Coordinates of C-alpha atoms in Angstrom, one line a residue:
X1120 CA -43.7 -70.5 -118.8
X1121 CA -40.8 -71.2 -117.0
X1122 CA -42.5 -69.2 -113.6
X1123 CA -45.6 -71.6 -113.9
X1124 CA -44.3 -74.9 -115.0
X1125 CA -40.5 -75.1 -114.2
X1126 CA -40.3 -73.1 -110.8
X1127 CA -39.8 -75.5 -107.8
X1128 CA -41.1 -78.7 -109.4
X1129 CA -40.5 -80.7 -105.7
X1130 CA -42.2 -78.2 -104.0
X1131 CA -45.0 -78.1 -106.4
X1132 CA -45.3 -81.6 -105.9
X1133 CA -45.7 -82.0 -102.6
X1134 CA -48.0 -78.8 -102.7
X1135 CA -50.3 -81.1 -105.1
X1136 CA -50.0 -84.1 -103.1
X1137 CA -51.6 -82.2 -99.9
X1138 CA -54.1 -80.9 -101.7
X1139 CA -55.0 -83.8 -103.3
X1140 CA -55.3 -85.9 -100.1
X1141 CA -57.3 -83.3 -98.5
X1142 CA -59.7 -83.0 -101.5
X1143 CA -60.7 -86.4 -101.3
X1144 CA -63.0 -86.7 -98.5
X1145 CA -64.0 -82.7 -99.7
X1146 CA -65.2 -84.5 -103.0
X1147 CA -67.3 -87.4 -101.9
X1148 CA -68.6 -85.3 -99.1
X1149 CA -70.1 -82.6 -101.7
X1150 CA -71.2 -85.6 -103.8
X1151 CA -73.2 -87.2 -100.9
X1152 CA -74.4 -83.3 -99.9
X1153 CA -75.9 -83.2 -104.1
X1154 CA -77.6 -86.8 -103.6
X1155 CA -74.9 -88.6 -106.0
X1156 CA -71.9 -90.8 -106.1
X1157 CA -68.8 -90.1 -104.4
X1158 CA -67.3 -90.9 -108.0
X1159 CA -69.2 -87.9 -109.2
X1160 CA -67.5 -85.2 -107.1
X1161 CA -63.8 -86.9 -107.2
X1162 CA -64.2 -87.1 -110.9
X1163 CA -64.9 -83.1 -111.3
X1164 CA -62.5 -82.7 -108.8
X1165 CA -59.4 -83.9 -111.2
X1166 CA -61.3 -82.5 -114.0
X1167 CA -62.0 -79.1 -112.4
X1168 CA -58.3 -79.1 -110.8
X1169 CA -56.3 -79.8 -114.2
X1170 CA -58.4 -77.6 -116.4
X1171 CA -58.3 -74.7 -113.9
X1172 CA -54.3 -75.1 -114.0
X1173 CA -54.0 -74.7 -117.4
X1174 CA -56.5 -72.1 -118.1
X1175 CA -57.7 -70.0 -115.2
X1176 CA -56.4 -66.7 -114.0
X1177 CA -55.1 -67.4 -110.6
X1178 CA -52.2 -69.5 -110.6
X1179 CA -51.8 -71.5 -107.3
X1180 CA -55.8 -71.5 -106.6
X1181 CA -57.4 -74.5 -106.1
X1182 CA -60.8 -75.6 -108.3
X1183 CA -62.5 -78.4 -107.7
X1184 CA -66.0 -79.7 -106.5
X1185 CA -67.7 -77.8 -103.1
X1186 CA -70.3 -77.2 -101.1
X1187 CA -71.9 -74.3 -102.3
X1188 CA -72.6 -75.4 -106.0
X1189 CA -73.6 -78.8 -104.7
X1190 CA -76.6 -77.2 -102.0
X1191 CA -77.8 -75.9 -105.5
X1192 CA -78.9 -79.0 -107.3
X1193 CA -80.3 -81.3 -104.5
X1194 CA -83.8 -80.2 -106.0
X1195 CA -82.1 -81.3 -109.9
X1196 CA -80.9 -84.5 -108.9
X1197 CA -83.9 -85.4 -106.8
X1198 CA -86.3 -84.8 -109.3
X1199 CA -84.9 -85.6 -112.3
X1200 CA -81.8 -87.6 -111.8
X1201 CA -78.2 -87.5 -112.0
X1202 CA -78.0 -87.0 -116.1
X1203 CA -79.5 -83.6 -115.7
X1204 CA -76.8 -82.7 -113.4
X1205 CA -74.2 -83.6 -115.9
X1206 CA -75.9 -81.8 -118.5
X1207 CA -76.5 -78.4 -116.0
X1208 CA -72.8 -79.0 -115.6
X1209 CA -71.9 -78.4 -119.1
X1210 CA -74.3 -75.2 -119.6
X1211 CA -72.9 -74.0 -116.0
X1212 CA -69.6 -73.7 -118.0
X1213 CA -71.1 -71.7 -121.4
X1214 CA -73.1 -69.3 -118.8
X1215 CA -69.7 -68.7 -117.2
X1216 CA -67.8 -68.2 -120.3
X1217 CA -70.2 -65.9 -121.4
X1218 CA -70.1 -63.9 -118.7
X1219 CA -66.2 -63.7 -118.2
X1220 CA -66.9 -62.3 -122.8
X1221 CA -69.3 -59.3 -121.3
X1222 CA -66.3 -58.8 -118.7
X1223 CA -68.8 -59.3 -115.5
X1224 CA -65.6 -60.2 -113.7
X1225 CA -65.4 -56.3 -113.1
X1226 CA -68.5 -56.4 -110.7
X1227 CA -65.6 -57.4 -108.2
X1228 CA -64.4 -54.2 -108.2
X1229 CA -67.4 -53.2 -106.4
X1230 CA -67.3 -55.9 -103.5
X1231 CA -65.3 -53.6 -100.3
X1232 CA -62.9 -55.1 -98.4
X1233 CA -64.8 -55.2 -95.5
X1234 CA -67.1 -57.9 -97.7
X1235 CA -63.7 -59.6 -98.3
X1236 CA -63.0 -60.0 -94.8
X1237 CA -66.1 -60.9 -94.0
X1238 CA -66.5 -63.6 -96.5
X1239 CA -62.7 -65.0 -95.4
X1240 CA -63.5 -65.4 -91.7
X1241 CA -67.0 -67.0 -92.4
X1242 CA -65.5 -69.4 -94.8
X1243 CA -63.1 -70.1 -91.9
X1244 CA -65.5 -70.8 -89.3
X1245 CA -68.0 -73.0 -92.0
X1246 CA -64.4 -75.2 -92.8
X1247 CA -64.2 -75.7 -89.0
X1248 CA -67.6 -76.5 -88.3
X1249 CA -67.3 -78.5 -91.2
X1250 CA -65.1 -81.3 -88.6
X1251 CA -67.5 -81.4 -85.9
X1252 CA -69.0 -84.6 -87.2
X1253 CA -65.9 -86.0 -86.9
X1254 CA -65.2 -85.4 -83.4
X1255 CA -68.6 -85.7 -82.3
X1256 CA -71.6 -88.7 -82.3
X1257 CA -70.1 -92.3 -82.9
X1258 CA -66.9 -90.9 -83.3
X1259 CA -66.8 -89.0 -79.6
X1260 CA -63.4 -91.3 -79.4
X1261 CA -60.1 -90.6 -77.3
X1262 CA -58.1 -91.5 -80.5
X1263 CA -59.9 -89.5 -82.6
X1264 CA -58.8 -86.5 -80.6
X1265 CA -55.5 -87.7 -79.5
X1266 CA -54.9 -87.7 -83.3
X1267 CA -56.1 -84.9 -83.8
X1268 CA -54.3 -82.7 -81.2
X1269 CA -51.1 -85.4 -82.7
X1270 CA -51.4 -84.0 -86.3
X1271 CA -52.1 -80.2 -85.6
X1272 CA -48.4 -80.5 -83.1
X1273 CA -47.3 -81.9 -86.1
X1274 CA -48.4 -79.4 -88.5
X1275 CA -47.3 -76.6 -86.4
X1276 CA -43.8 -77.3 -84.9
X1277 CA -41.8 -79.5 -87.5
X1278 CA -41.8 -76.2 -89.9
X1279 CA -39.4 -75.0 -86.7
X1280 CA -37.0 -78.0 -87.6
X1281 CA -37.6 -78.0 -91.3
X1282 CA -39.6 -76.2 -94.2
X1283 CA -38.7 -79.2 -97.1
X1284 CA -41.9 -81.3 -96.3
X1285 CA -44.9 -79.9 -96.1
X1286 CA -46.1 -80.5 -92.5
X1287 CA -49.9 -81.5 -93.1
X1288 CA -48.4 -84.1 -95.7
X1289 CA -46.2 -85.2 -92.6
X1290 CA -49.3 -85.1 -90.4
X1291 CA -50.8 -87.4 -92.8
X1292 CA -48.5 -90.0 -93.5
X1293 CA -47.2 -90.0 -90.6
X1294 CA -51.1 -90.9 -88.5
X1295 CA -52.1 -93.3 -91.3
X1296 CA -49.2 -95.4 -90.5
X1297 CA -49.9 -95.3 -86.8
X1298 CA -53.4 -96.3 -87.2
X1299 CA -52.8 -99.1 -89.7
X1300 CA -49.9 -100.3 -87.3
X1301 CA -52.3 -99.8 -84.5
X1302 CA -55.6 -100.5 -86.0
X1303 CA -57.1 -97.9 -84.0
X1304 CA -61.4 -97.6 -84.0
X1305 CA -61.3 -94.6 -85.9
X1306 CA -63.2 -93.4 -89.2
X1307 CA -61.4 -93.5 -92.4
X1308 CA -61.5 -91.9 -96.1
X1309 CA -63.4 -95.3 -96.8
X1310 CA -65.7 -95.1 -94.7
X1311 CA -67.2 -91.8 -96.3
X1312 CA -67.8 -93.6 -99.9
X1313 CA -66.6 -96.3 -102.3
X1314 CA -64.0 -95.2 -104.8
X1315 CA -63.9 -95.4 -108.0
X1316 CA -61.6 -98.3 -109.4
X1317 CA -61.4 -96.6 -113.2
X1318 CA -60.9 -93.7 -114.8
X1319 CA -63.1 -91.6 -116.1
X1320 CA -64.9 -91.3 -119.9
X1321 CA -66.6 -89.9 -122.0
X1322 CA -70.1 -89.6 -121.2
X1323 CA -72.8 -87.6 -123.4
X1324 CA -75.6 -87.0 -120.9
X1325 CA -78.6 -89.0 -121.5
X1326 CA -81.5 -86.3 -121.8
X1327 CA -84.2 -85.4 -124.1
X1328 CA -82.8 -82.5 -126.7
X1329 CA -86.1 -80.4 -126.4
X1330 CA -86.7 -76.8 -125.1
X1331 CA -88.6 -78.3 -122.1
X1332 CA -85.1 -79.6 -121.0
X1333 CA -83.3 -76.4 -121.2
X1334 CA -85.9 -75.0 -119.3
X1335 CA -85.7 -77.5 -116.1
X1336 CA -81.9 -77.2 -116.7
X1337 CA -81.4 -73.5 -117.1
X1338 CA -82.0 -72.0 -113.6
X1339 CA -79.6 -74.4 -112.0
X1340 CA -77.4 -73.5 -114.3
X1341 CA -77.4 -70.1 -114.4
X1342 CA -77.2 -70.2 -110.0
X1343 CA -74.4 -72.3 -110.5
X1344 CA -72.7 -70.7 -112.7
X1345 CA -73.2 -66.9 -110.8
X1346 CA -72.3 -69.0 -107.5
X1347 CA -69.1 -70.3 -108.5
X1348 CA -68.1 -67.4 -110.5
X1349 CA -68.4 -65.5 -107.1
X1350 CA -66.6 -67.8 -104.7
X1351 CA -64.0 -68.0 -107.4
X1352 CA -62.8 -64.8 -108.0
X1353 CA -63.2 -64.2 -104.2
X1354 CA -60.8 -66.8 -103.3
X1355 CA -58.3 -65.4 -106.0
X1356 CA -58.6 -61.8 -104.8
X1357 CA -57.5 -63.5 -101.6
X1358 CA -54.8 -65.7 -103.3
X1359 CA -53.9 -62.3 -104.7
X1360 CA -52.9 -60.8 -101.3
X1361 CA -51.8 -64.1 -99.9
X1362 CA -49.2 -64.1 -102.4
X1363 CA -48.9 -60.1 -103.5
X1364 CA -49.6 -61.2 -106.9
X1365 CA -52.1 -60.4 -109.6
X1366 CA -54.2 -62.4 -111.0
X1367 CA -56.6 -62.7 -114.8
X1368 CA -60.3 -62.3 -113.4
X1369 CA -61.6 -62.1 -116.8
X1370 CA -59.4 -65.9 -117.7
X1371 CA -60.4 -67.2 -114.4
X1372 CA -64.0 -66.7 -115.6
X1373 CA -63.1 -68.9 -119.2
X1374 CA -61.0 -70.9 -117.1
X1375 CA -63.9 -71.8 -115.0
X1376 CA -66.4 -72.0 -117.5
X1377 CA -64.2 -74.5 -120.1
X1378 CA -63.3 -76.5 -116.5
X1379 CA -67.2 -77.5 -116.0
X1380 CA -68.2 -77.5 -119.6
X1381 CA -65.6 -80.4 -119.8
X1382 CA -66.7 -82.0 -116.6
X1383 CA -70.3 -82.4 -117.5
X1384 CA -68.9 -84.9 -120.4
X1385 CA -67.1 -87.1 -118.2
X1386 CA -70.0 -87.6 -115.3
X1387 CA -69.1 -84.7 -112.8
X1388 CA -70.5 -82.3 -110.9
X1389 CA -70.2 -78.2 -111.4
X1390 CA -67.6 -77.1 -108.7
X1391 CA -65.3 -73.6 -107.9
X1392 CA -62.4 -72.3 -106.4
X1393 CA -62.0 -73.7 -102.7
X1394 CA -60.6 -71.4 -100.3
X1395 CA -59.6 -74.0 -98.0
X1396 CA -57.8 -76.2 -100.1
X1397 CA -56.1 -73.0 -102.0
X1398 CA -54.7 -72.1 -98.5
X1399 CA -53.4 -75.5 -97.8
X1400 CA -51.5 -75.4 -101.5
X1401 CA -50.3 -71.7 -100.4
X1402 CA -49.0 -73.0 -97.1
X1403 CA -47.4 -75.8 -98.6
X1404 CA -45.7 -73.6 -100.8
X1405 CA -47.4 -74.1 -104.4
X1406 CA -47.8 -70.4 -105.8
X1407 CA -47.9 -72.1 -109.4
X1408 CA -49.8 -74.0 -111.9
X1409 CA -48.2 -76.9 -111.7
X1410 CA -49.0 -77.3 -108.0
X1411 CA -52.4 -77.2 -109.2
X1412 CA -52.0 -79.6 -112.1
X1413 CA -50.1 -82.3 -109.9
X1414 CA -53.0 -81.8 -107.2
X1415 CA -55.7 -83.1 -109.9
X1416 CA -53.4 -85.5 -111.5
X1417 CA -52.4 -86.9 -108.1
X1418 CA -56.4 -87.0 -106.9
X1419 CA -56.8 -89.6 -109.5
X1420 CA -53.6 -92.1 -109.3
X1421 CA -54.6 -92.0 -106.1
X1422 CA -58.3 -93.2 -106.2
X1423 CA -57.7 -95.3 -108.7
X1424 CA -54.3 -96.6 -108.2
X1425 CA -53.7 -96.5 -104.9
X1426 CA -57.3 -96.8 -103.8
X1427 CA -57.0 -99.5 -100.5
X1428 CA -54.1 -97.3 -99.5
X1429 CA -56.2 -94.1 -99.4
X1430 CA -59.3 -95.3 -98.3
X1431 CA -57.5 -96.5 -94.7
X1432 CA -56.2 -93.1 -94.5
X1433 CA -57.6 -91.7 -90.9
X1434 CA -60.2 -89.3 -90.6
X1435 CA -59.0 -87.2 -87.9
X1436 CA -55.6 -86.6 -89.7
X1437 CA -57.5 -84.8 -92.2
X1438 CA -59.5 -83.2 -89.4
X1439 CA -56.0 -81.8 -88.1
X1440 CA -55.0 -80.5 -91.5
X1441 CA -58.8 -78.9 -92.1
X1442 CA -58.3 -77.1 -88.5
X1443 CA -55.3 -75.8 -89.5
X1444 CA -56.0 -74.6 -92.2
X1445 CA -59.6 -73.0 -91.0
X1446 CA -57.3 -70.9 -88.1
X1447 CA -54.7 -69.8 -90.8
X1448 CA -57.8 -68.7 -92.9
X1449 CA -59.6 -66.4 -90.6
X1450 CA -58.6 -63.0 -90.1
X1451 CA -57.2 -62.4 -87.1
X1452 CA -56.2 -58.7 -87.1
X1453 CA -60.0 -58.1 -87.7
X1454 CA -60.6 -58.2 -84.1
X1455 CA -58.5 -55.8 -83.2
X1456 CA -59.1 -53.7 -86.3
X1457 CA -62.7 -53.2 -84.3
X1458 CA -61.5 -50.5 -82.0
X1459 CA -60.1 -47.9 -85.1
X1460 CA -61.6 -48.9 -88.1
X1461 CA -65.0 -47.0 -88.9
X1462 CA -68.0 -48.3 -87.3
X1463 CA -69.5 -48.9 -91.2
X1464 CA -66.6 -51.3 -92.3
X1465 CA -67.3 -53.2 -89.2
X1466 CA -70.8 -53.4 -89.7
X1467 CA -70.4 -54.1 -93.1
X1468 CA -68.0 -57.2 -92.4
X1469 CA -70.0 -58.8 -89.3
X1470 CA -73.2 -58.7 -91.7
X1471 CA -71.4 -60.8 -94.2
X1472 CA -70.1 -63.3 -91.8
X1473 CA -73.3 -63.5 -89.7
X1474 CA -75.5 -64.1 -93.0
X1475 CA -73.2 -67.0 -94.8
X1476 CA -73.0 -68.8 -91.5
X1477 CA -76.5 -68.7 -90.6
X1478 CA -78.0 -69.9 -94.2
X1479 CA -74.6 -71.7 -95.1
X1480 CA -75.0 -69.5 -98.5
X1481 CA -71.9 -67.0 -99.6
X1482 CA -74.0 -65.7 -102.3
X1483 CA -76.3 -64.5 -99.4
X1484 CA -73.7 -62.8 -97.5
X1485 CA -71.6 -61.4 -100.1
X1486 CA -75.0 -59.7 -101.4
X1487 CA -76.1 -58.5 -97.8
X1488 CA -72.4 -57.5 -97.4
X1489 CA -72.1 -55.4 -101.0
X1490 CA -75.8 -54.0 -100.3
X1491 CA -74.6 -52.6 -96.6
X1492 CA -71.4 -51.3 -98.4
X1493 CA -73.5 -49.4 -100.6
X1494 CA -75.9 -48.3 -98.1
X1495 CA -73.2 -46.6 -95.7
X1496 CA -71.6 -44.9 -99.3
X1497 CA -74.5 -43.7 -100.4
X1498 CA -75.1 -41.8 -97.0
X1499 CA -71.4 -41.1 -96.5
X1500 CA -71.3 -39.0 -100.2
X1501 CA -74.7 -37.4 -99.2
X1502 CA -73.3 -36.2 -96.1
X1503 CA -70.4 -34.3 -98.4
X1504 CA -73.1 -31.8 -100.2
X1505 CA -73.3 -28.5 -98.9
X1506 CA -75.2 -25.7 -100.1
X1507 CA -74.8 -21.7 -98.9
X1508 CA -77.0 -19.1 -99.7
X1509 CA -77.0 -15.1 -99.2
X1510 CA -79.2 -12.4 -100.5
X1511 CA -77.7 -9.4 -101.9
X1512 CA -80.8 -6.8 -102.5
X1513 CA -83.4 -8.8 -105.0
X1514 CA -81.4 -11.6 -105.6
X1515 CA -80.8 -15.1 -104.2
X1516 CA -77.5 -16.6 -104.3
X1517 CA -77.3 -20.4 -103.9
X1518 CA -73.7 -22.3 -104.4
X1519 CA -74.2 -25.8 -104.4
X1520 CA -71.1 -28.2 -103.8
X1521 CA -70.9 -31.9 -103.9
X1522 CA -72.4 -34.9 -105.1
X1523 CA -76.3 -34.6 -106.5
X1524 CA -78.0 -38.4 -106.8
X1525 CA -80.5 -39.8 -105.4
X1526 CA -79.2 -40.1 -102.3
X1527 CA -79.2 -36.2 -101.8
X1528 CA -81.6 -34.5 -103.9
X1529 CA -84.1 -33.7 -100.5
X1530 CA -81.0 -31.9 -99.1
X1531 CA -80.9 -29.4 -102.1
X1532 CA -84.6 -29.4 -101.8
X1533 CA -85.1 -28.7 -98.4
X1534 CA -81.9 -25.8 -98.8
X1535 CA -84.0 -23.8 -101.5
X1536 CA -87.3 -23.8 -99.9
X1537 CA -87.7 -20.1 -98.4
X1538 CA -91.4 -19.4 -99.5
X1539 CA -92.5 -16.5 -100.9
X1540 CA -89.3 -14.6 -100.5
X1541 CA -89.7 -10.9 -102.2
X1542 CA -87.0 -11.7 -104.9
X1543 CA -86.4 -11.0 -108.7
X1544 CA -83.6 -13.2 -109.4
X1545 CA -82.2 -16.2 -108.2
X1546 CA -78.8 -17.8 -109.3
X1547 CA -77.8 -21.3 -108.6
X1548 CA -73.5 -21.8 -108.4
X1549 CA -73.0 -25.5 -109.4
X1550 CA -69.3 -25.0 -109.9
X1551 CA -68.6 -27.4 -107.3
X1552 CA -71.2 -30.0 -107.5
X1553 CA -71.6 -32.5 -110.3
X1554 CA -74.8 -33.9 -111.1
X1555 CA -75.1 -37.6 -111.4
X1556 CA -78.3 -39.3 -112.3
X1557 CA -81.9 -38.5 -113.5
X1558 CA -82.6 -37.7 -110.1
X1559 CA -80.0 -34.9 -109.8
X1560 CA -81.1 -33.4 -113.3
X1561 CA -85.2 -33.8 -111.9
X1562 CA -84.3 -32.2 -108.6
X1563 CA -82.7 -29.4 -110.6
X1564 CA -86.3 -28.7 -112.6
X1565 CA -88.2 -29.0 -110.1
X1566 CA -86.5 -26.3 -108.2
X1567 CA -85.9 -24.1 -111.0
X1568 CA -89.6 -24.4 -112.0
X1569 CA -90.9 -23.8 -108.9
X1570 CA -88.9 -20.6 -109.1
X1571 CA -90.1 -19.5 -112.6
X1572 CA -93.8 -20.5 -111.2
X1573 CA -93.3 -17.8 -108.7
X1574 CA -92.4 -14.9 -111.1
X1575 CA -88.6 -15.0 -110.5
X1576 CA -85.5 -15.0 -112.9
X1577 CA -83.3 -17.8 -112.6
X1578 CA -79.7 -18.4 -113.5
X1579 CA -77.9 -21.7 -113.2
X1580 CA -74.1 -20.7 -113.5
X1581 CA -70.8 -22.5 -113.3
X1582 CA -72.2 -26.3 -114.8
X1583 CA -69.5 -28.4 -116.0
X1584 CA -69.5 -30.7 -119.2
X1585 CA -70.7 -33.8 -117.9
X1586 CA -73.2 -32.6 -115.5
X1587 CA -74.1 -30.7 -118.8
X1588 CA -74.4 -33.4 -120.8
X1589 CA -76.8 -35.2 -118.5
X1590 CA -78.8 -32.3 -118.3
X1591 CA -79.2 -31.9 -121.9
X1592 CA -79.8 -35.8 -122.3
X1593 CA -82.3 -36.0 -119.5
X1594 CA -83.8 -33.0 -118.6
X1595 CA -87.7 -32.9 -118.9
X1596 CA -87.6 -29.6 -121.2
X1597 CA -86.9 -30.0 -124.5
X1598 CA -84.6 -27.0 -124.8
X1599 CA -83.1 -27.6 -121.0
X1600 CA -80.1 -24.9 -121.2
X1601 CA -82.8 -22.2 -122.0
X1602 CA -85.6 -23.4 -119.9
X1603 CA -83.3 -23.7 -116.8
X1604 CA -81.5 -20.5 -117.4
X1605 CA -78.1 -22.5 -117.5
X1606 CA -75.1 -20.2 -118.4
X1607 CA -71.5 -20.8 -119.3
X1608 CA -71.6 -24.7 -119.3

């Protein structure tokens, strides 16, 4: 309690306030991207933000309303409107609670770290190619880029004469009060939406309670809520290392799933953990809840409270801060870690960034990422079975080490096929293999039929218990020890 709540409350603070400012324009952006009103995304972004603090697993991680949840219910809101949204909101969350009860928050342990680094740097290069329609089209300006280059000199050298202010919240202030002094031509957070003037309420979304409902709402759902889950406890895996601290995956997923459920009652959209915006709380030096809880109370006194104030605030001093914090995201090392890292990692990580940049879909590259991972395994552990054979008078040895799936059944297949070799007996040394699926155990009577077909006594020797048990439990013969000749399992 005290390490969450108490540690470094003025730090915390001005953690919360950068993250706030930066999650405004995120908010209305995402809201405009799902075909609704700004109030929409800012709302489940103070919703989503204060929940998260107090009940997800990552302390310090930002939740709030993006991109890739948004992409998902443009067909929703188009076709049946914006109360269907609030009400795939709310089953988002049960779907996600639900999953973090049957403990899918373990499938992370099979996403490589090559997928990690792949998914870091292509979130990094979407969050800068994110700003490009900021600096480009109507707003090809000289301020807009003098700011801009004025707020990343900011953000990088005043940590050299002091670490007790954040320096994008120094950036920030800092540009707004130039250009209101000034009142340079440059885009604003008003110009990207109206902001709400209230708080938000209560709102029981107006559908029809009938099974044909559920069915138009369930699919969105049920992408949003596998979408989210994903980006979320891929963004704490890397607030884990950021910080060299563990988090809850299995509270992150309740966390998640009560921080939607909620926001579909009070008109908001279903949102995640944001990378970007977790970074910029890191950097700042929130590591706690209550950076996260002042960064969603903060989003709302200042829509609603200080609304005029924020609205003015410049465009391109946001752009600074989202720069910044898209070069302090990527992966650097990962260049160099090309030259002496194996060819298969690489591979593995280049896939995943190529794919979510090119469709603008983690899901997408994360799968193509854990699919390649498994891939290059598969073949690696195949590579490790060996099989030697020698023939002492009118018997065949065969000792089989390794692996058996079904990546490297044909090997064993291909190692026993001699023809008609002028044999009595043949015995099969599995001592140092272990058998691992129904296509191990198959490969096994195939073989040892064939060998039987051909007149020949066969031994199986040196089995252990599990590859015994699967034997038994999936063999094709009913009595499988006698059948195969298997001895001292």
């Amino acid at each position: 309690m005290k390490r969450d709540w108490l540690s470094q409350p003025k730090t915390e603070f001005l953690a919360g306030l950068v993250v706030a400012l930066a999650l405004i324009p995120e908010a209305i952006g995402f809201a405009l991207i799902a075909g609704v009103d700004p109030q929409v995304g800012l709302y489940a972004s103070f919703s989503i933000a204060v929940i998260t603090a107090i009940l997800g697993g990552r302390p310090g991680m930002i939740s709030a309303a993006t991109a890739a949840v948004a992409v998902l219910v443009i067909p929703l809101v188009r076709d049946h409107g914006v109360e269907y949204l609030f009400a795939a909101t709310v089953l988002m969350g049960v779907f996600q609670a639900i999953a973090g009860f049957f403990r899918l928050d373990l499938l992370m342990r099979f996403v490589s770290r090559s997928v990690i680094t792949g998914f870091v740097n292509a979130l990094a290069i979407l969050i800068f190619m994110a700003q490009l329609p900021q600096l480009t089209g109507d707003n090809f300006k000289l301020e807009t880029y003098a700011m801009v280059a004025a707020g990343l000199a900011i953000i990088y050298l005043l940590p050299r004469l002091t670490k007790s202010v954040p320096s994008p919240l120094v950036a920030i202030v800092l540009l707004a009060g130039v250009s209101m002094y000034w009142g340079l031509n440059v885009s604003t957070v008003g110009d990207m939406g109206k902001l709400p003037s209230s708080l938000p309420m209560f709102h029981l979304p107006q559908i029809p309670l009938t099974l044909e409902t559920l069915q138009i709402i369930a699919p969105y759902a049920a992408a949003m809520a596998a979408v989210g889950l994903l980006e979320s406890l891929l963004t704490a895996s890397i607030v884990d290392d950021m910080t060299e601290t563990r988090s809850a995956k299995r509270q992150e997923c309740y966390g998640q799933g009560a921080a939607n459920f909620f926001t579909g009652f009070i008109g908001g959209m279903g949102g995640c953990a944001m990378i970007g915006q977790s970074v910029i709380n890191i950097k700042s030096g929130g590591r706690h809840r209550l950076s996260t809880l002042f960064a969603g109370i903060l989003l709302i006194i200042l829509i609603v409270v200080l609304g005029p104030w924020v609205a003015a605030i410049p465009m391109p001093a946001l752009v600074a801060v989202m720069i910044f914090v898209s070069i302090s995201t990527f992966r650097w090392k990962s260049f160099t870690e090309f030259t002496h890292h194996p060819k298969a990692s690489t591979a593995v990580m280049v896939a995943t960034v190529i794919t979510v940049v090119a469709t603008h879909d983690l899901a997408k590259g994360v799968l193509v990422g854990v699919l390649l991972s498994g891939i290059f395994f598969a073949a690696k552990v195949r590579n490790l079975v060996k099989i030697d054979t020698r023939l002492e008078g009118t018997t065949r040895h065969y000792t089989i080490g390794g692996e058996i799936f079904f990546g490297s059944v044909d090997i064993v297949t291909e190692a026993m096929e001699y023809g008609e070799e002028d044999v009595d007996n043949i015995t099969i040394d599995v001592t140092h293999a272990h058998f691992w699926d129904i296509s191990a155990t198959g490969i096994l009577d195939k073989v040892v039929a064939r060998f039987q077909g051909e007149g020949k006594q066969v031994q199986v020797i040196g089995m252990n218990k599990a590859s015994a048990t699967l034997v038994e439990k999936y063999s094709d013969n009913e009595k499988p020890f006698e059948s195969l000749g298997v001895v001292g399992h």
